[in-house]
Amino acid sequence: MISHGIAAQNRKARFNYTITETIEAGIVLKGAEVKSLRLGRATIAEAFAAERDGELWLLNSYIPEYQGGVLSRFDTRAPRKLLLHKKQIEKFLGAVAREGATLVPLDIHFNARGCAKVTLGLGEGKKSVDKRHAIADRDWQRDKARLLRNKGRGDY
């Protein structure tokens, strides 16, 4: 059971997008959805945030049904409303309209008070050249750490 900390994480988001700005938003959930989230089985890999009637919604996120009770029936891929101030919504939607950016959920977590929150990132899609560069940088950092760790042993 997760009382505070990360319940679901989009690990590919920072690889596929250049995240320029992040914001934490509340999320409207039913009781069984919160219980299922606390078990840590949610998936937000294909999820995104979009605007409907002037409000932000989290679309295509998957929260499995809670198996612990009878009254736990809900749509696992239902749109879920995100709670932000009006100025924050206007700012992010303006950036999406102007720059063609995407609102990507980076993680769903529980704060210190136990409330479910979503960290949204304003991201621009990376080209495949940028992805290859990121892979090369990551490999070099790994090799460099290995060389420094083995420096005193003499097995270069």
PDB file of C-alpha atoms in Angstrom:
ATOM      1  CA  MET A   1       0.000   0.000   0.000  1.00  0.00           C
ATOM      2  CA  ILE A   2       1.271   3.435  -0.971  1.00  0.00           C
ATOM      3  CA  SER A   3       0.289   6.098   1.560  1.00  0.00           C
ATOM      4  CA  HIS A   4       2.615   8.721   0.085  1.00  0.00           C
ATOM      5  CA  GLY A   5       5.029   8.591  -2.822  1.00  0.00           C
ATOM      6  CA  ILE A   6       4.797   7.644  -6.490  1.00  0.00           C
ATOM      7  CA  ALA A   7       1.871   5.426  -7.508  1.00  0.00           C
ATOM      8  CA  ALA A   8       2.455   5.461 -11.299  1.00  0.00           C
ATOM      9  CA  GLN A   9       5.258   6.883 -13.418  1.00  0.00           C
ATOM     10  CA  ASN A  10       5.675   7.604 -17.132  1.00  0.00           C
ATOM     11  CA  ARG A  11       9.325   6.626 -17.567  1.00  0.00           C
ATOM     12  CA  LYS A  12       9.412   7.187 -21.337  1.00  0.00           C
ATOM     13  CA  ALA A  13       8.095  10.769 -21.134  1.00  0.00           C
ATOM     14  CA  ARG A  14      11.475  12.437 -20.614  1.00  0.00           C
ATOM     15  CA  PHE A  15      12.968  10.285 -23.381  1.00  0.00           C
ATOM     16  CA  ASN A  16      10.253  11.084 -25.943  1.00  0.00           C
ATOM     17  CA  TYR A  17       9.703  14.745 -24.967  1.00  0.00           C
ATOM     18  CA  THR A  18      11.817  17.715 -23.979  1.00  0.00           C
ATOM     19  CA  ILE A  19      10.057  18.867 -20.799  1.00  0.00           C
ATOM     20  CA  THR A  20      10.234  22.661 -20.453  1.00  0.00           C
ATOM     21  CA  GLU A  21       7.952  23.231 -17.471  1.00  0.00           C
ATOM     22  CA  THR A  22       6.152  21.109 -14.874  1.00  0.00           C
ATOM     23  CA  ILE A  23       3.123  21.659 -12.678  1.00  0.00           C
ATOM     24  CA  GLU A  24       1.370  19.639  -9.997  1.00  0.00           C
ATOM     25  CA  ALA A  25      -2.390  19.202 -10.405  1.00  0.00           C
ATOM     26  CA  GLY A  26      -5.037  17.551  -8.278  1.00  0.00           C
ATOM     27  CA  ILE A  27      -7.080  14.753  -9.801  1.00  0.00           C
ATOM     28  CA  VAL A  28     -10.739  13.874  -9.230  1.00  0.00           C
ATOM     29  CA  LEU A  29     -11.060  10.181  -8.368  1.00  0.00           C
ATOM     30  CA  LYS A  30     -13.692   7.862  -6.962  1.00  0.00           C
ATOM     31  CA  GLY A  31     -12.989   5.931  -3.757  1.00  0.00           C
ATOM     32  CA  ALA A  32     -12.280   2.627  -5.481  1.00  0.00           C
ATOM     33  CA  GLU A  33      -9.916   4.378  -7.909  1.00  0.00           C
ATOM     34  CA  VAL A  34      -7.906   5.762  -4.986  1.00  0.00           C
ATOM     35  CA  LYS A  35      -7.697   2.307  -3.397  1.00  0.00           C
ATOM     36  CA  SER A  36      -6.533   0.817  -6.675  1.00  0.00           C
ATOM     37  CA  LEU A  37      -3.949   3.613  -7.097  1.00  0.00           C
ATOM     38  CA  ARG A  38      -2.608   2.933  -3.615  1.00  0.00           C
ATOM     39  CA  LEU A  39      -1.825  -0.613  -4.767  1.00  0.00           C
ATOM     40  CA  GLY A  40       0.461   0.944  -7.413  1.00  0.00           C
ATOM     41  CA  ARG A  41      -0.914  -0.800 -10.491  1.00  0.00           C
ATOM     42  CA  ALA A  42      -1.924   2.221 -12.603  1.00  0.00           C
ATOM     43  CA  THR A  43      -0.415   2.961 -16.023  1.00  0.00           C
ATOM     44  CA  ILE A  44       0.033   6.401 -17.580  1.00  0.00           C
ATOM     45  CA  ALA A  45       2.416   5.502 -20.417  1.00  0.00           C
ATOM     46  CA  GLU A  46      -0.097   6.417 -23.156  1.00  0.00           C
ATOM     47  CA  ALA A  47      -1.894   9.128 -21.188  1.00  0.00           C
ATOM     48  CA  PHE A  48      -2.100  12.830 -22.043  1.00  0.00           C
ATOM     49  CA  ALA A  49      -3.920  15.923 -20.820  1.00  0.00           C
ATOM     50  CA  ALA A  50      -6.355  17.842 -23.008  1.00  0.00           C
ATOM     51  CA  GLU A  51      -8.917  20.630 -22.726  1.00  0.00           C
ATOM     52  CA  ARG A  52     -12.688  20.105 -22.634  1.00  0.00           C
ATOM     53  CA  ASP A  53     -15.062  23.003 -21.950  1.00  0.00           C
ATOM     54  CA  GLY A  54     -12.296  25.156 -20.458  1.00  0.00           C
ATOM     55  CA  GLU A  55     -11.113  22.429 -18.060  1.00  0.00           C
ATOM     56  CA  LEU A  56      -8.145  20.078 -18.204  1.00  0.00           C
ATOM     57  CA  TRP A  57      -8.781  16.335 -18.303  1.00  0.00           C
ATOM     58  CA  LEU A  58      -6.442  13.368 -18.036  1.00  0.00           C
ATOM     59  CA  LEU A  59      -7.235  11.048 -20.928  1.00  0.00           C
ATOM     60  CA  ASN A  60      -6.247   7.455 -21.683  1.00  0.00           C
ATOM     61  CA  SER A  61      -4.832   6.693 -18.244  1.00  0.00           C
ATOM     62  CA  TYR A  62      -5.423   3.177 -16.937  1.00  0.00           C
ATOM     63  CA  ILE A  63      -6.412   2.504 -13.332  1.00  0.00           C
ATOM     64  CA  PRO A  64      -7.425  -1.151 -12.873  1.00  0.00           C
ATOM     65  CA  GLU A  65     -10.563  -2.087 -10.967  1.00  0.00           C
ATOM     66  CA  TYR A  66     -10.131  -2.563  -7.242  1.00  0.00           C
ATOM     67  CA  GLN A  67     -10.606  -6.222  -6.363  1.00  0.00           C
ATOM     68  CA  GLY A  68     -11.258  -5.767  -2.654  1.00  0.00           C
ATOM     69  CA  GLY A  69     -14.947  -4.923  -2.685  1.00  0.00           C
ATOM     70  CA  VAL A  70     -18.261  -5.294  -4.463  1.00  0.00           C
ATOM     71  CA  LEU A  71     -18.873  -1.580  -5.100  1.00  0.00           C
ATOM     72  CA  SER A  72     -15.686  -1.067  -7.079  1.00  0.00           C
ATOM     73  CA  ARG A  73     -17.043  -0.960 -10.638  1.00  0.00           C
ATOM     74  CA  PHE A  74     -15.707   1.969 -12.669  1.00  0.00           C
ATOM     75  CA  ASP A  75     -14.429   2.596 -16.180  1.00  0.00           C
ATOM     76  CA  THR A  76     -10.706   1.852 -16.134  1.00  0.00           C
ATOM     77  CA  ARG A  77      -9.897   4.318 -18.957  1.00  0.00           C
ATOM     78  CA  ALA A  78     -12.402   7.047 -18.052  1.00  0.00           C
ATOM     79  CA  PRO A  79     -11.377  10.703 -18.488  1.00  0.00           C
ATOM     80  CA  ARG A  80     -10.444  12.189 -15.125  1.00  0.00           C
ATOM     81  CA  LYS A  81     -10.732  15.874 -14.312  1.00  0.00           C
ATOM     82  CA  LEU A  82      -7.566  17.732 -13.286  1.00  0.00           C
ATOM     83  CA  LEU A  83      -7.779  20.469 -10.669  1.00  0.00           C
ATOM     84  CA  LEU A  84      -5.835  23.641 -11.484  1.00  0.00           C
ATOM     85  CA  HIS A  85      -6.377  27.364 -11.091  1.00  0.00           C
ATOM     86  CA  LYS A  86      -7.928  29.137 -14.086  1.00  0.00           C
ATOM     87  CA  LYS A  87      -4.750  31.156 -14.758  1.00  0.00           C
ATOM     88  CA  GLN A  88      -2.627  27.990 -14.742  1.00  0.00           C
ATOM     89  CA  ILE A  89      -5.000  26.329 -17.209  1.00  0.00           C
ATOM     90  CA  GLU A  90      -4.915  29.375 -19.505  1.00  0.00           C
ATOM     91  CA  LYS A  91      -1.111  29.537 -19.339  1.00  0.00           C
ATOM     92  CA  PHE A  92      -0.603  25.887 -20.266  1.00  0.00           C
ATOM     93  CA  LEU A  93      -3.325  25.807 -22.913  1.00  0.00           C
ATOM     94  CA  GLY A  94      -1.847  28.976 -24.451  1.00  0.00           C
ATOM     95  CA  ALA A  95       1.553  27.286 -24.661  1.00  0.00           C
ATOM     96  CA  VAL A  96      -0.036  24.229 -26.260  1.00  0.00           C
ATOM     97  CA  ALA A  97      -1.836  26.386 -28.842  1.00  0.00           C
ATOM     98  CA  ARG A  98       1.160  28.646 -29.632  1.00  0.00           C
ATOM     99  CA  GLU A  99       4.061  26.232 -29.615  1.00  0.00           C
ATOM    100  CA  GLY A 100       2.336  22.971 -30.489  1.00  0.00           C
ATOM    101  CA  ALA A 101       3.500  21.441 -27.207  1.00  0.00           C
ATOM    102  CA  THR A 102       1.869  18.525 -25.401  1.00  0.00           C
ATOM    103  CA  LEU A 103       0.766  18.168 -21.789  1.00  0.00           C
ATOM    104  CA  VAL A 104       2.317  14.885 -20.680  1.00  0.00           C
ATOM    105  CA  PRO A 105       1.640  13.309 -17.266  1.00  0.00           C
ATOM    106  CA  LEU A 106       5.000  12.456 -15.698  1.00  0.00           C
ATOM    107  CA  ASP A 107       3.711  10.695 -12.598  1.00  0.00           C
ATOM    108  CA  ILE A 108       0.792  10.186 -10.242  1.00  0.00           C
ATOM    109  CA  HIS A 109       1.766  10.427  -6.613  1.00  0.00           C
ATOM    110  CA  PHE A 110       0.344  10.910  -3.147  1.00  0.00           C
ATOM    111  CA  ASN A 111       1.503  14.016  -1.283  1.00  0.00           C
ATOM    112  CA  ALA A 112       2.269  14.193   2.441  1.00  0.00           C
ATOM    113  CA  ARG A 113      -1.437  14.685   3.235  1.00  0.00           C
ATOM    114  CA  GLY A 114      -2.370  11.589   1.235  1.00  0.00           C
ATOM    115  CA  CYS A 115      -4.024  13.406  -1.688  1.00  0.00           C
ATOM    116  CA  ALA A 116      -3.516  12.065  -5.208  1.00  0.00           C
ATOM    117  CA  LYS A 117      -1.658  14.494  -7.479  1.00  0.00           C
ATOM    118  CA  VAL A 118      -0.519  14.402 -11.105  1.00  0.00           C
ATOM    119  CA  THR A 119       2.729  16.013 -12.241  1.00  0.00           C
ATOM    120  CA  LEU A 120       2.165  17.415 -15.729  1.00  0.00           C
ATOM    121  CA  GLY A 121       5.002  18.416 -18.025  1.00  0.00           C
ATOM    122  CA  LEU A 122       4.810  20.802 -20.951  1.00  0.00           C
ATOM    123  CA  GLY A 123       6.754  18.857 -23.548  1.00  0.00           C
ATOM    124  CA  GLU A 124       7.888  19.184 -27.125  1.00  0.00           C
ATOM    125  CA  GLY A 125       8.443  15.961 -29.063  1.00  0.00           C
ATOM    126  CA  LYS A 126      12.059  14.969 -29.625  1.00  0.00           C
ATOM    127  CA  LYS A 127      13.358  14.044 -33.044  1.00  0.00           C
ATOM    128  CA  SER A 128      15.072  10.669 -33.464  1.00  0.00           C
ATOM    129  CA  VAL A 129      18.439  12.468 -33.711  1.00  0.00           C
ATOM    130  CA  ASP A 130      17.906  13.939 -30.241  1.00  0.00           C
ATOM    131  CA  LYS A 131      16.951  10.516 -28.888  1.00  0.00           C
ATOM    132  CA  ARG A 132      20.140   8.980 -30.294  1.00  0.00           C
ATOM    133  CA  HIS A 133      22.136  11.796 -28.706  1.00  0.00           C
ATOM    134  CA  ALA A 134      20.453  11.140 -25.341  1.00  0.00           C
ATOM    135  CA  ILE A 135      21.261   7.420 -25.630  1.00  0.00           C
ATOM    136  CA  ALA A 136      24.913   8.192 -26.468  1.00  0.00           C
ATOM    137  CA  ASP A 137      25.183  10.578 -23.483  1.00  0.00           C
ATOM    138  CA  ARG A 138      23.650   7.994 -21.136  1.00  0.00           C
ATOM    139  CA  ASP A 139      26.031   5.281 -22.401  1.00  0.00           C
ATOM    140  CA  TRP A 140      29.035   7.569 -21.995  1.00  0.00           C
ATOM    141  CA  GLN A 141      28.038   8.455 -18.417  1.00  0.00           C
ATOM    142  CA  ARG A 142      27.708   4.739 -17.614  1.00  0.00           C
ATOM    143  CA  ASP A 143      31.105   3.928 -19.184  1.00  0.00           C
ATOM    144  CA  LYS A 144      32.769   6.870 -17.434  1.00  0.00           C
ATOM    145  CA  ALA A 145      31.399   5.747 -14.062  1.00  0.00           C
ATOM    146  CA  ARG A 146      32.645   2.213 -14.743  1.00  0.00           C
ATOM    147  CA  LEU A 147      36.129   3.483 -15.650  1.00  0.00           C
ATOM    148  CA  LEU A 148      36.359   5.660 -12.544  1.00  0.00           C
ATOM    149  CA  ARG A 149      35.095   2.846 -10.341  1.00  0.00           C
ATOM    150  CA  ASN A 150      37.694   0.401 -11.731  1.00  0.00           C
ATOM    151  CA  LYS A 151      40.522   2.949 -11.873  1.00  0.00           C
ATOM    152  CA  GLY A 152      42.529   1.588  -8.937  1.00  0.00           C
ATOM    153  CA  ARG A 153      42.285  -2.061  -9.969  1.00  0.00           C
ATOM    154  CA  GLY A 154      44.366  -1.841 -13.127  1.00  0.00           C
ATOM    155  CA  ASP A 155      41.823  -3.633 -15.373  1.00  0.00           C
ATOM    156  CA  TYR A 156      41.084  -0.840 -17.812  1.00  0.00           C
TER     157      TYR A 156
END
